[in-house]
Short mmCIF file of C-alpha atoms in Angstrom, two decimals:
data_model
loop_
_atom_site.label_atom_id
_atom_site.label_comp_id
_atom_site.label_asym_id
_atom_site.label_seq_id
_atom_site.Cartn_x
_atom_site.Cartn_y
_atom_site.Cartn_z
CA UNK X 1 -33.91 30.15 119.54
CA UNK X 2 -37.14 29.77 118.33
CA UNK X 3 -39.02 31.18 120.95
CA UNK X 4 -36.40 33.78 121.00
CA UNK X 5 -37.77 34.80 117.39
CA UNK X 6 -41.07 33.82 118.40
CA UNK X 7 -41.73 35.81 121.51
CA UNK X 8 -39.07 38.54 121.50
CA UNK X 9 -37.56 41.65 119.37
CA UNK X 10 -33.89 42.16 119.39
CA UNK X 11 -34.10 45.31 121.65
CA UNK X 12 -36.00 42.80 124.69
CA UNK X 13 -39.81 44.33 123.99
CA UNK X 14 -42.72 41.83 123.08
CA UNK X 15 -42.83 41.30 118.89
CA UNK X 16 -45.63 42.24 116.88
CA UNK X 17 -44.72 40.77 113.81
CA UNK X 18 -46.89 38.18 112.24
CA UNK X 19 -44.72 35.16 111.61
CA UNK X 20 -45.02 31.62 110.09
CA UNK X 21 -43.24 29.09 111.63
CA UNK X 22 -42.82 25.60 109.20
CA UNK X 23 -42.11 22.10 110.43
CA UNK X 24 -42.07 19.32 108.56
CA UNK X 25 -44.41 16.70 110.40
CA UNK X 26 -47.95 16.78 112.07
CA UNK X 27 -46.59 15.46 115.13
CA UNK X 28 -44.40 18.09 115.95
CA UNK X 29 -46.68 20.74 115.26
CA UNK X 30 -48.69 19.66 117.65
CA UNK X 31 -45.87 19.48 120.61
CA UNK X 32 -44.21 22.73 119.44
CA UNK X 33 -47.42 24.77 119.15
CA UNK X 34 -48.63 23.42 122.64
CA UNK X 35 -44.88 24.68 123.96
CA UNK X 36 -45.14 27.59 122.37
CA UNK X 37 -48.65 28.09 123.79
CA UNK X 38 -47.53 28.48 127.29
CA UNK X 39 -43.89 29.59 126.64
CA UNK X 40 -45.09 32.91 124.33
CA UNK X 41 -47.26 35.25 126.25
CA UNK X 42 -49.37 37.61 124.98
CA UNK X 43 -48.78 36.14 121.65
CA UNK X 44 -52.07 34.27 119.81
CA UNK X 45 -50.80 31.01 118.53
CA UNK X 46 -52.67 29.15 115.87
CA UNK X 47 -51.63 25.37 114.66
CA UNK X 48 -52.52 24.01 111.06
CA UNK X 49 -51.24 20.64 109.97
CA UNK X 50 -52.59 18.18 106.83
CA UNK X 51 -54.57 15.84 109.52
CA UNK X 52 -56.99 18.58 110.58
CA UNK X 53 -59.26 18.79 107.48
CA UNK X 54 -62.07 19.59 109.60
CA UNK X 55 -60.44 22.70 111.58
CA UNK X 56 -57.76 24.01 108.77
CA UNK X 57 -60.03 26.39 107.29
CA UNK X 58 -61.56 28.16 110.26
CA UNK X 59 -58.18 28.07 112.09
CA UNK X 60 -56.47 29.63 109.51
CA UNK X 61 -59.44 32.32 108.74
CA UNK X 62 -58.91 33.51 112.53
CA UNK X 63 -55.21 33.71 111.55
CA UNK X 64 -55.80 35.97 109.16
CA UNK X 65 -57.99 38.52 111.19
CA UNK X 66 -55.07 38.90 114.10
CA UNK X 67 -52.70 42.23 113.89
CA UNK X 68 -49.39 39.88 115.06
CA UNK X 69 -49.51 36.07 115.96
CA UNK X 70 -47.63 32.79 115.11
CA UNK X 71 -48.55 30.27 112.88
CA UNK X 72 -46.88 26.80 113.87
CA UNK X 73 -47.50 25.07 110.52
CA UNK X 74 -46.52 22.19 108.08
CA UNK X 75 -45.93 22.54 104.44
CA UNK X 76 -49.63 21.88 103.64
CA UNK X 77 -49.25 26.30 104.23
CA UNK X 78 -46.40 26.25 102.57
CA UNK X 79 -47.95 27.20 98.77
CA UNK X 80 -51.29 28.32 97.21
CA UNK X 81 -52.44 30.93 100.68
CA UNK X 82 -51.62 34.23 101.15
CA UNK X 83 -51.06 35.54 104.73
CA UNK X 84 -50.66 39.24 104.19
CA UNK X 85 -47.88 41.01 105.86
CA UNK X 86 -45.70 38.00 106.83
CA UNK X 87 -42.53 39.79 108.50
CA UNK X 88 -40.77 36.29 108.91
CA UNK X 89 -40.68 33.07 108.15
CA UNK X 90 -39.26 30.63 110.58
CA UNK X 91 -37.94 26.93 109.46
CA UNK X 92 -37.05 24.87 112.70
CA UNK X 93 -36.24 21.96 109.59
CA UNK X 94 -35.31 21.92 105.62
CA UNK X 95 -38.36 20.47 104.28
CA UNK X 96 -38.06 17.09 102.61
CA UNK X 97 -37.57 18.71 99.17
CA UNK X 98 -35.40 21.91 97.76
CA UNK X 99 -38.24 23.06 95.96
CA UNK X 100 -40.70 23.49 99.05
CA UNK X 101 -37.73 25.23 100.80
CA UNK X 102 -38.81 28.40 98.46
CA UNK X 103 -42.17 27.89 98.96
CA UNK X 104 -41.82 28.27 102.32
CA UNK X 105 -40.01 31.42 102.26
CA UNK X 106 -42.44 32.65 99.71
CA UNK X 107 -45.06 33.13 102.39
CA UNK X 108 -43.39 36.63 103.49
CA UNK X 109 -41.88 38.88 101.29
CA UNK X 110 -45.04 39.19 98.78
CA UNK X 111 -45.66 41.53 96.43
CA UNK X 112 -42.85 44.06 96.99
CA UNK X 113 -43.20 43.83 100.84
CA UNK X 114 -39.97 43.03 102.96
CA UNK X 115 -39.72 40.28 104.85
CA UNK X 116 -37.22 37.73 106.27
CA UNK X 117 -36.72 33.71 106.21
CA UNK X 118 -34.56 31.61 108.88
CA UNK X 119 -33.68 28.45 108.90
CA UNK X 120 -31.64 26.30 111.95
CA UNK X 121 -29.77 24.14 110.16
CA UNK X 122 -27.35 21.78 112.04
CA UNK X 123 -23.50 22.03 112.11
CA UNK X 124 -23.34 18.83 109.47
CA UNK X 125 -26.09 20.08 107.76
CA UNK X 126 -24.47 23.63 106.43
CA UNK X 127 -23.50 22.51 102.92
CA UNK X 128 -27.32 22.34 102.26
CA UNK X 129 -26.78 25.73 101.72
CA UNK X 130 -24.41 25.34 99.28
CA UNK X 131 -26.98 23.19 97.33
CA UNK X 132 -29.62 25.52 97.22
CA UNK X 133 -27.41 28.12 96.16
CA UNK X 134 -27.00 25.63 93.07
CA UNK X 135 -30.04 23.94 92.69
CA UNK X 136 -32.30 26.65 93.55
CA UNK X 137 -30.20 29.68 92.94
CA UNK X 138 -31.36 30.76 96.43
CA UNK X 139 -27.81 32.07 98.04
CA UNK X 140 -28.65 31.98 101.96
CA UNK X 141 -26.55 34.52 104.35
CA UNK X 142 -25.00 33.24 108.20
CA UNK X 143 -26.86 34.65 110.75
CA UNK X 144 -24.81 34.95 114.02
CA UNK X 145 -26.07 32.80 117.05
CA UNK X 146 -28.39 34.28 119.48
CA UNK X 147 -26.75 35.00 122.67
CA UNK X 148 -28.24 34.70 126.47
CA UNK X 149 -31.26 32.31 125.28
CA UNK X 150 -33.26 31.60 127.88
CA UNK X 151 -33.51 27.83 128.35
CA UNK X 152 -36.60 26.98 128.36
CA UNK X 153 -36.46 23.20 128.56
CA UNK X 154 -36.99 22.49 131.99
CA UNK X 155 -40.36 24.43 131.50
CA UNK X 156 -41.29 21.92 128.73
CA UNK X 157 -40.00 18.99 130.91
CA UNK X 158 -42.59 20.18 133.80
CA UNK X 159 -45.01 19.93 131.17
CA UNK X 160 -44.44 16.63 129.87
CA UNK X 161 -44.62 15.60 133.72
CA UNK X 162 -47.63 17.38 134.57
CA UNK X 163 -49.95 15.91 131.95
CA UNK X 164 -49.78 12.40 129.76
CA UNK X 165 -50.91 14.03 126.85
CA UNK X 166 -47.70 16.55 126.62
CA UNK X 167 -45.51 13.75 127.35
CA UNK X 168 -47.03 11.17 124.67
CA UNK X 169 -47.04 14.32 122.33
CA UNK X 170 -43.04 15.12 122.60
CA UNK X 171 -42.37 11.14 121.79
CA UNK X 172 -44.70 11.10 119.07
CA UNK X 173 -42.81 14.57 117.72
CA UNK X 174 -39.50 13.37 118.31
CA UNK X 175 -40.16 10.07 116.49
CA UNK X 176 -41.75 11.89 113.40
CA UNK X 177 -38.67 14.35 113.31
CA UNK X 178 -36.14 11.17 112.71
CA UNK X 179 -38.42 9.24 110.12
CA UNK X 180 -38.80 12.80 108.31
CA UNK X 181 -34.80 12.67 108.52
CA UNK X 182 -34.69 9.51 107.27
CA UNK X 183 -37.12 10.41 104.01
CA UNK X 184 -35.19 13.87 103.35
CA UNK X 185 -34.66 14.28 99.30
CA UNK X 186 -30.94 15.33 100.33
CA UNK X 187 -30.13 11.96 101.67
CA UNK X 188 -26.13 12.83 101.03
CA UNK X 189 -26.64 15.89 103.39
CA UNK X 190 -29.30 14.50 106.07
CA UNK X 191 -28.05 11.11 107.05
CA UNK X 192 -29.27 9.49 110.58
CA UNK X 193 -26.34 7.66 111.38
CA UNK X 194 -24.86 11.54 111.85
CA UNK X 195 -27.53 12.72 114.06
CA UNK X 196 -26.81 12.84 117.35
CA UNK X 197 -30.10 11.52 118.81
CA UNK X 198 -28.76 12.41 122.36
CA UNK X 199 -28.75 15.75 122.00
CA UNK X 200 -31.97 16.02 119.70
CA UNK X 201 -34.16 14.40 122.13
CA UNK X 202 -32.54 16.76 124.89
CA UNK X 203 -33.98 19.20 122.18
CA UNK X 204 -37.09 17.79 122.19
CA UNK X 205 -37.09 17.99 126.02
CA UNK X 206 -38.15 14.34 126.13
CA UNK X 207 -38.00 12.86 129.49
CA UNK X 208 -36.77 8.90 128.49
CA UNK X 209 -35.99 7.91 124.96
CA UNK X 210 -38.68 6.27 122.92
CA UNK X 211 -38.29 2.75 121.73
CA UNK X 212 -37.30 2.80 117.87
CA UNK X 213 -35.55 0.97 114.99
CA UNK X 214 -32.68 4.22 114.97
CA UNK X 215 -31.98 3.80 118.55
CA UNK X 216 -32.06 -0.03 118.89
CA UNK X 217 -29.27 -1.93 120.00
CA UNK X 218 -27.21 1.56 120.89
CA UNK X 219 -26.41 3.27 124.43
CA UNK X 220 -26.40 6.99 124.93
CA UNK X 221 -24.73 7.81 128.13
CA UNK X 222 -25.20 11.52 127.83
CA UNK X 223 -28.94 11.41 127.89
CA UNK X 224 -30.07 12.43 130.46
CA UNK X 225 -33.34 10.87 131.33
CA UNK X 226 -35.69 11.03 134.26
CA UNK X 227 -35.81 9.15 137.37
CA UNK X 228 -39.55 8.99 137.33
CA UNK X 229 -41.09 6.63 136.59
CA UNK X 230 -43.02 7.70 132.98
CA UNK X 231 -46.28 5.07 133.69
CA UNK X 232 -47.25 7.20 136.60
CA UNK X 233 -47.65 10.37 134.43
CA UNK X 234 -51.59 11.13 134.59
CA UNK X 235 -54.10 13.01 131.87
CA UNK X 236 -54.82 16.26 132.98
CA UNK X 237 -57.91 15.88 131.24
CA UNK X 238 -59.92 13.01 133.74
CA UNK X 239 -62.26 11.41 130.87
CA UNK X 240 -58.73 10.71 129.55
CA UNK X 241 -57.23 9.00 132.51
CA UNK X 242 -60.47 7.26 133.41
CA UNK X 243 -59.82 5.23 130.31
CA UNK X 244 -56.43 4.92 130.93
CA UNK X 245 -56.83 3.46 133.72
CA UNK X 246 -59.34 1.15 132.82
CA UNK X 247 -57.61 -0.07 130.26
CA UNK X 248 -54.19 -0.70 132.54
CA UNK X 249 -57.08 -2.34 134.84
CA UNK X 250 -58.19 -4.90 131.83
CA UNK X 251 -54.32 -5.19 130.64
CA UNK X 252 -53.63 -6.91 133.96
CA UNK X 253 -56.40 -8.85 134.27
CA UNK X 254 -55.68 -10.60 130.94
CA UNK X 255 -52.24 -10.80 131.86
CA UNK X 256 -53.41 -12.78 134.99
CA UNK X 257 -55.65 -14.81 132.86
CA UNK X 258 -52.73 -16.27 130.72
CA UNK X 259 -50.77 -17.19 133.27
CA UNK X 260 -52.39 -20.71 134.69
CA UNK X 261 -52.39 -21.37 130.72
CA UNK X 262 -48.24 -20.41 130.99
CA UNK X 263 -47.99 -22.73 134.32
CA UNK X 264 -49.89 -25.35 132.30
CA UNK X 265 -47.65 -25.42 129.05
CA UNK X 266 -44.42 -25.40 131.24
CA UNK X 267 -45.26 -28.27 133.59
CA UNK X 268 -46.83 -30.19 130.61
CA UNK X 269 -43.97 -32.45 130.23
CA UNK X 270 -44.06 -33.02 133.93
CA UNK X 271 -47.17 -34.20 133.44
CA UNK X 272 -46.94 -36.86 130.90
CA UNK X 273 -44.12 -37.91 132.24
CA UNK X 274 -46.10 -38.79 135.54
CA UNK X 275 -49.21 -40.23 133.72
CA UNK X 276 -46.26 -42.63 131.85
CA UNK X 277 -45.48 -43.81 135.57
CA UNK X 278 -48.95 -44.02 136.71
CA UNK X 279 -49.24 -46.55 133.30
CA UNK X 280 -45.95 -48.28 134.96
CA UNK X 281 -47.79 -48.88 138.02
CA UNK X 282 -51.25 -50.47 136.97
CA UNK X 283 -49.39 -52.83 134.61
CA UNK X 284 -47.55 -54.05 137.77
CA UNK X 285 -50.30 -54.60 140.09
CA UNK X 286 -52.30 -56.20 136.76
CA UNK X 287 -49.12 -58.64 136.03
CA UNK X 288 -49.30 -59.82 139.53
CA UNK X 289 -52.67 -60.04 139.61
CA UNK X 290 -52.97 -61.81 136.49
CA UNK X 291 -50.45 -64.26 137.38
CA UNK X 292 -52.03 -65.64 140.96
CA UNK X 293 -54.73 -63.64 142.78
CA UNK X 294 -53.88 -65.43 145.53
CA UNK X 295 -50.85 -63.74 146.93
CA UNK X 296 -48.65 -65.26 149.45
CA UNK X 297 -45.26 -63.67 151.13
CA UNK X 298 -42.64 -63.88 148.36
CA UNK X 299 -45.30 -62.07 146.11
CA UNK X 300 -46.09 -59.71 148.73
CA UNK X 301 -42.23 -58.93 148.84
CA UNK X 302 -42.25 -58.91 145.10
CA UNK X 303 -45.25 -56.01 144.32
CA UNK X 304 -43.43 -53.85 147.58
CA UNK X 305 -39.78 -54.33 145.75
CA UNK X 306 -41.73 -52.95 142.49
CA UNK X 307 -43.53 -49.96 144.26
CA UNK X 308 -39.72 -49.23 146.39
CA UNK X 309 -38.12 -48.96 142.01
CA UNK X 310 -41.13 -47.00 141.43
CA UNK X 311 -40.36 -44.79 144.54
CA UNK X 312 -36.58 -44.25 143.51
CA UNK X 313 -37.95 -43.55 139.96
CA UNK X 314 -39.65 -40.86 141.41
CA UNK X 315 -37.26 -39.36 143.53
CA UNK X 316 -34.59 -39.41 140.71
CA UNK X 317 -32.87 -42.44 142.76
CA UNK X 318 -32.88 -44.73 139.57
CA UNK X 319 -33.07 -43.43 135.85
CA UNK X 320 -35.51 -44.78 133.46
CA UNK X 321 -33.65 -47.22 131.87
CA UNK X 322 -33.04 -49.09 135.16
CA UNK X 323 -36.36 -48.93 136.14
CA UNK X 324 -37.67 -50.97 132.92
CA UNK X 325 -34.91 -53.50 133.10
CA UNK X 326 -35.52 -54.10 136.79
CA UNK X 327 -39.26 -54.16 136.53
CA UNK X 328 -38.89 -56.39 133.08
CA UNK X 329 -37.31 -58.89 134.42
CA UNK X 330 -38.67 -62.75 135.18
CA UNK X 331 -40.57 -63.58 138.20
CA UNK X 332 -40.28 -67.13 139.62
CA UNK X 333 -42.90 -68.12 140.79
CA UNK X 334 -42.44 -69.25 144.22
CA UNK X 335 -46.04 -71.31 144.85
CA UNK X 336 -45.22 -74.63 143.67
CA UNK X 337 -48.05 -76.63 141.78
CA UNK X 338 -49.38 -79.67 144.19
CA UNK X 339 -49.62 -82.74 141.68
CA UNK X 340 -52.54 -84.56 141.15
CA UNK X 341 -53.67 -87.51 143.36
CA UNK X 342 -54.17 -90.55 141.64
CA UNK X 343 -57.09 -92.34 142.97
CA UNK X 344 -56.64 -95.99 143.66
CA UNK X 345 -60.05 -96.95 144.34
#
């Protein structure tokens, strides 16, 4: 519908009207405007949001040079300019407050010139205009639904897949829209938990569904997302993807880096517990030794019984506990003492 406004007349021919578009966050200006870019033919496109203080000026000086054109916009246009001859005024959202809402449609219309303002407003969303009939005294009329729109979506999908930057730009837009939501003056009227974020992000022509606070923990079936594979989506621009990939490149590295360090930490209590066995072991062959370094066959059998309970320790045969009483207990010794000769001389 809004490129139907955007692009067309009601009779089918190409419009010359000049008209503002408004939307409430940076992000989506930038994904619309691009869409409306390549959508819109023959139609000059210019894009003004609060985060290009450099640009704003000089953009919207060539804006208002051009005969007809489109002006994708947040509210930062919204008072204090004059764009002369403003035939409409599109709002793709309400604006956070009810005051900028006639601001916005204060950019056509101006000084006893006609003009028109539109805005979509969601099926939930239509006692707003019972509220700014009372809080603004601004009574709004129905317009009737466009017929035979032209989906367009697919188009903007093809984008998104064709170039990164498209893609990360839709997310980023989508994302925006919902915290906007979420911030909106007329909490009562615009409340998340009604908006079907399904069918927004089809909207939005977003290929998977970003990861966010709103949609965690929830399943939406009738999204229909795309079977490719969203990492593999390259910059059009190559400076772009050059760093892109480098950085994936440096990513994995580090990621290999860390992982000995992971192996380390996880077989760490392996490791004591070997070095505690190891301890077993040396005080064994030191006890034996200490007793008689002279060892005949019963100690010979003794030290191999030892090492055989060290064995099953190892092998899980034995636990711990039987292992220390076994090894603790007292060894006979088996090389009797000669006693001393008495000498009789």
């Amino acid at each position: 519908k809004l490129l139907f406004f955007s692009n067309k007349r009601s009779d089918g021919s190409v419009s010359t009207d000049t008209l503002v578009s408004t939307i409430s966050t940076c992000a989506c200006v930038e994904y619309f405007g691009r869409a409306l870019e390549v959508l819109v033919k023959k139609v000059s496109i210019r894009c003004i949001h609060g985060k290009m203080k450099n640009k704003r000026n000089s953009i919207f000086a060539d804006f208002r040079t051009l005969k007809s054109g489109i002006l994708v916009c947040t509210d930062v246009m919204a008072r204090g300019v004059d764009i002369p001859d403003v035939n409409w005024v599109l709002q793709y959202d309400p604006p956070s407050s009810a005051s900028a809402f006639v601001h916005r449609c204060g950019r056509t219309a101006r000084i006893g010139n006609y003009g028109n303002a539109l805005v979509f407003l969601l099926p939930m969303e239509e006692s707003y205009v019972n509220f700014l009939s009372i809080n603004q005294k601004c009574p709004l009329q129905k317009m009737s639904p466009v017929k035979d729109v032209v989906d367009v979506l697919p188009k903007v999908k093809a984008m998104a897949l064709s170039d990164r930057a498209m893609f990360e730009k839709g997310m980023r837009a989508f994302v925006s829209c919902v915290q906007a939501y979420r911030k909106h003056e007329c909490s009562l009227i615009f409340r998340v938990k009604d908006l079907d974020f399904a069918f927004l992000a089809s909207g939005f022509a977003l290929l998977r569904l970003p990861k966010m606070p709103e949609l965690r923990g929830k399943s939406f079936p009738e999204f229909e997302e795309t079977s490719v594979n969203t990492d593999s989506i390259r910059y059009k621009d190559k400076n772009r993807e050059k760093q892109r990939q480098k950085t994936l490149a440096e990513r994995k590295d580090k990621v290999q880096a860390e992982l000995p360090k992971k192996n380390f930490l996880k077989n760490k209590a392996w490791s004591k517990q070997k070095m505690k066995k190891e301890r077993r072991k040396k005080r064994v062959a030191k006890r034996k030794h200490d007793e008689d370094p002279d060892v005949d066959d019963e100690e010979m059998k003794e030290l191999l019984d030892d090492t055989r309970l060290l064995k099953k320790l190892k092998k899980g045969q034995i636990s711990e506990e039987d292992f220390e009483e076994q090894i603790s207990r007292p060894k006979l010794k088996h090389k009797a003492e000669e006693p001393e000769q008495e000498n009789h001389s």
